[in-house]
Amino acid sequence: LVSAYRSHEYQIGLYNRKVNEYLNAGYDEATAKEITIQYGGSMNAANCAGLLAKADIDGGLIGGASLKSADFAVITKAAQ
């Protein structure tokens, strides 16, 4: 999902839940569960824990935060 506006965490969870509902409606349960839903926005050290705690977010795409070792360490710890 692409938008010119930054979404709040609850909106991101809602969007991903809708994607999961679509997958569950179009595929058998086993296949739908195998599909990974990643957050592709600006995941960083400040928001990673909240995003990764959401049931409908399986991971995230990390951009500039991956270039800062301290920030990247926070993200990898939150992902465990």
PDB file of C-alpha atoms in Angstrom:
ATOM      1  CA  LEU A   1       0.000   0.000   0.000  1.00  0.00           C
ATOM      2  CA  VAL A   2       1.433   3.320  -1.032  1.00  0.00           C
ATOM      3  CA  SER A   3       0.306   6.702   0.166  1.00  0.00           C
ATOM      4  CA  ALA A   4       1.667  10.214   0.169  1.00  0.00           C
ATOM      5  CA  TYR A   5       0.698  10.365   3.840  1.00  0.00           C
ATOM      6  CA  ARG A   6       2.293   8.632   6.795  1.00  0.00           C
ATOM      7  CA  SER A   7      -0.042   6.108   8.408  1.00  0.00           C
ATOM      8  CA  HIS A   8      -0.498   5.620  12.123  1.00  0.00           C
ATOM      9  CA  GLU A   9       0.315   2.215  13.613  1.00  0.00           C
ATOM     10  CA  TYR A  10      -3.354   1.300  14.070  1.00  0.00           C
ATOM     11  CA  GLN A  11      -4.013   2.096  10.389  1.00  0.00           C
ATOM     12  CA  ILE A  12      -1.093  -0.071   9.294  1.00  0.00           C
ATOM     13  CA  GLY A  13      -2.471  -2.971  11.337  1.00  0.00           C
ATOM     14  CA  LEU A  14      -5.898  -2.418   9.791  1.00  0.00           C
ATOM     15  CA  TYR A  15      -4.501  -2.373   6.242  1.00  0.00           C
ATOM     16  CA  ASN A  16      -2.536  -5.548   6.822  1.00  0.00           C
ATOM     17  CA  ARG A  17      -5.555  -7.227   8.422  1.00  0.00           C
ATOM     18  CA  LYS A  18      -7.558  -6.422   5.270  1.00  0.00           C
ATOM     19  CA  VAL A  19      -4.794  -7.952   3.114  1.00  0.00           C
ATOM     20  CA  ASN A  20      -4.916 -11.083   5.290  1.00  0.00           C
ATOM     21  CA  GLU A  21      -8.714 -11.241   4.954  1.00  0.00           C
ATOM     22  CA  TYR A  22      -8.354 -11.012   1.170  1.00  0.00           C
ATOM     23  CA  LEU A  23      -5.755 -13.799   1.144  1.00  0.00           C
ATOM     24  CA  ASN A  24      -7.902 -15.998   3.389  1.00  0.00           C
ATOM     25  CA  ALA A  25     -10.886 -15.498   1.077  1.00  0.00           C
ATOM     26  CA  GLY A  26      -8.946 -16.281  -2.085  1.00  0.00           C
ATOM     27  CA  TYR A  27      -6.687 -19.138  -0.973  1.00  0.00           C
ATOM     28  CA  ASP A  28      -6.888 -22.154   1.258  1.00  0.00           C
ATOM     29  CA  GLU A  29      -5.879 -21.546   4.866  1.00  0.00           C
ATOM     30  CA  ALA A  30      -2.466 -23.235   4.590  1.00  0.00           C
ATOM     31  CA  THR A  31      -1.464 -21.146   1.579  1.00  0.00           C
ATOM     32  CA  ALA A  32      -2.741 -17.901   3.104  1.00  0.00           C
ATOM     33  CA  LYS A  33      -0.712 -18.516   6.284  1.00  0.00           C
ATOM     34  CA  GLU A  34       2.476 -19.064   4.246  1.00  0.00           C
ATOM     35  CA  ILE A  35       2.329 -15.591   2.695  1.00  0.00           C
ATOM     36  CA  THR A  36       4.458 -13.046   4.543  1.00  0.00           C
ATOM     37  CA  ILE A  37       3.068  -9.550   5.101  1.00  0.00           C
ATOM     38  CA  GLN A  38       5.834  -7.006   5.647  1.00  0.00           C
ATOM     39  CA  TYR A  39       5.556  -3.365   6.543  1.00  0.00           C
ATOM     40  CA  GLY A  40       7.319  -1.398   3.828  1.00  0.00           C
ATOM     41  CA  GLY A  41       7.152   2.088   5.284  1.00  0.00           C
ATOM     42  CA  SER A  42       9.670   3.860   7.416  1.00  0.00           C
ATOM     43  CA  MET A  43      10.360   1.213  10.035  1.00  0.00           C
ATOM     44  CA  ASN A  44      13.007   2.494  12.390  1.00  0.00           C
ATOM     45  CA  ALA A  45      14.268   2.145  15.953  1.00  0.00           C
ATOM     46  CA  ALA A  46      11.482   4.365  17.290  1.00  0.00           C
ATOM     47  CA  ASN A  47       8.503   2.534  15.764  1.00  0.00           C
ATOM     48  CA  CYS A  48       9.707  -1.042  15.192  1.00  0.00           C
ATOM     49  CA  ALA A  49       8.505  -2.524  18.494  1.00  0.00           C
ATOM     50  CA  GLY A  50       4.952  -1.230  18.047  1.00  0.00           C
ATOM     51  CA  LEU A  51       4.753  -2.333  14.425  1.00  0.00           C
ATOM     52  CA  LEU A  52       6.252  -5.771  14.961  1.00  0.00           C
ATOM     53  CA  ALA A  53       3.910  -6.380  17.908  1.00  0.00           C
ATOM     54  CA  LYS A  54       0.913  -6.263  15.557  1.00  0.00           C
ATOM     55  CA  ALA A  55      -0.444  -9.716  14.720  1.00  0.00           C
ATOM     56  CA  ASP A  56      -0.878  -8.890  11.035  1.00  0.00           C
ATOM     57  CA  ILE A  57       2.665  -7.622  10.436  1.00  0.00           C
ATOM     58  CA  ASP A  58       5.217 -10.375   9.837  1.00  0.00           C
ATOM     59  CA  GLY A  59       8.254  -8.166   9.300  1.00  0.00           C
ATOM     60  CA  GLY A  60       9.478  -4.931   7.817  1.00  0.00           C
ATOM     61  CA  LEU A  61      11.616  -3.473   5.111  1.00  0.00           C
ATOM     62  CA  ILE A  62      14.404  -1.418   6.643  1.00  0.00           C
ATOM     63  CA  GLY A  63      15.908   1.486   4.722  1.00  0.00           C
ATOM     64  CA  GLY A  64      18.194   4.118   6.190  1.00  0.00           C
ATOM     65  CA  ALA A  65      17.944   2.671   9.700  1.00  0.00           C
ATOM     66  CA  SER A  66      19.997  -0.294   8.483  1.00  0.00           C
ATOM     67  CA  LEU A  67      22.952   2.052   7.987  1.00  0.00           C
ATOM     68  CA  LYS A  68      22.995   3.061  11.669  1.00  0.00           C
ATOM     69  CA  SER A  69      24.304   0.134  13.684  1.00  0.00           C
ATOM     70  CA  ALA A  70      22.696   1.203  16.973  1.00  0.00           C
ATOM     71  CA  ASP A  71      19.288   1.658  15.320  1.00  0.00           C
ATOM     72  CA  PHE A  72      19.600  -1.586  13.405  1.00  0.00           C
ATOM     73  CA  ALA A  73      20.433  -3.425  16.632  1.00  0.00           C
ATOM     74  CA  VAL A  74      17.207  -2.092  18.211  1.00  0.00           C
ATOM     75  CA  ILE A  75      15.204  -3.283  15.198  1.00  0.00           C
ATOM     76  CA  THR A  76      16.739  -6.759  15.158  1.00  0.00           C
ATOM     77  CA  LYS A  77      16.117  -7.143  18.899  1.00  0.00           C
ATOM     78  CA  ALA A  78      12.477  -6.106  18.456  1.00  0.00           C
ATOM     79  CA  ALA A  79      12.091  -8.680  15.683  1.00  0.00           C
ATOM     80  CA  GLN A  80      13.181 -11.618  17.867  1.00  0.00           C
TER      81      GLN A  80
END
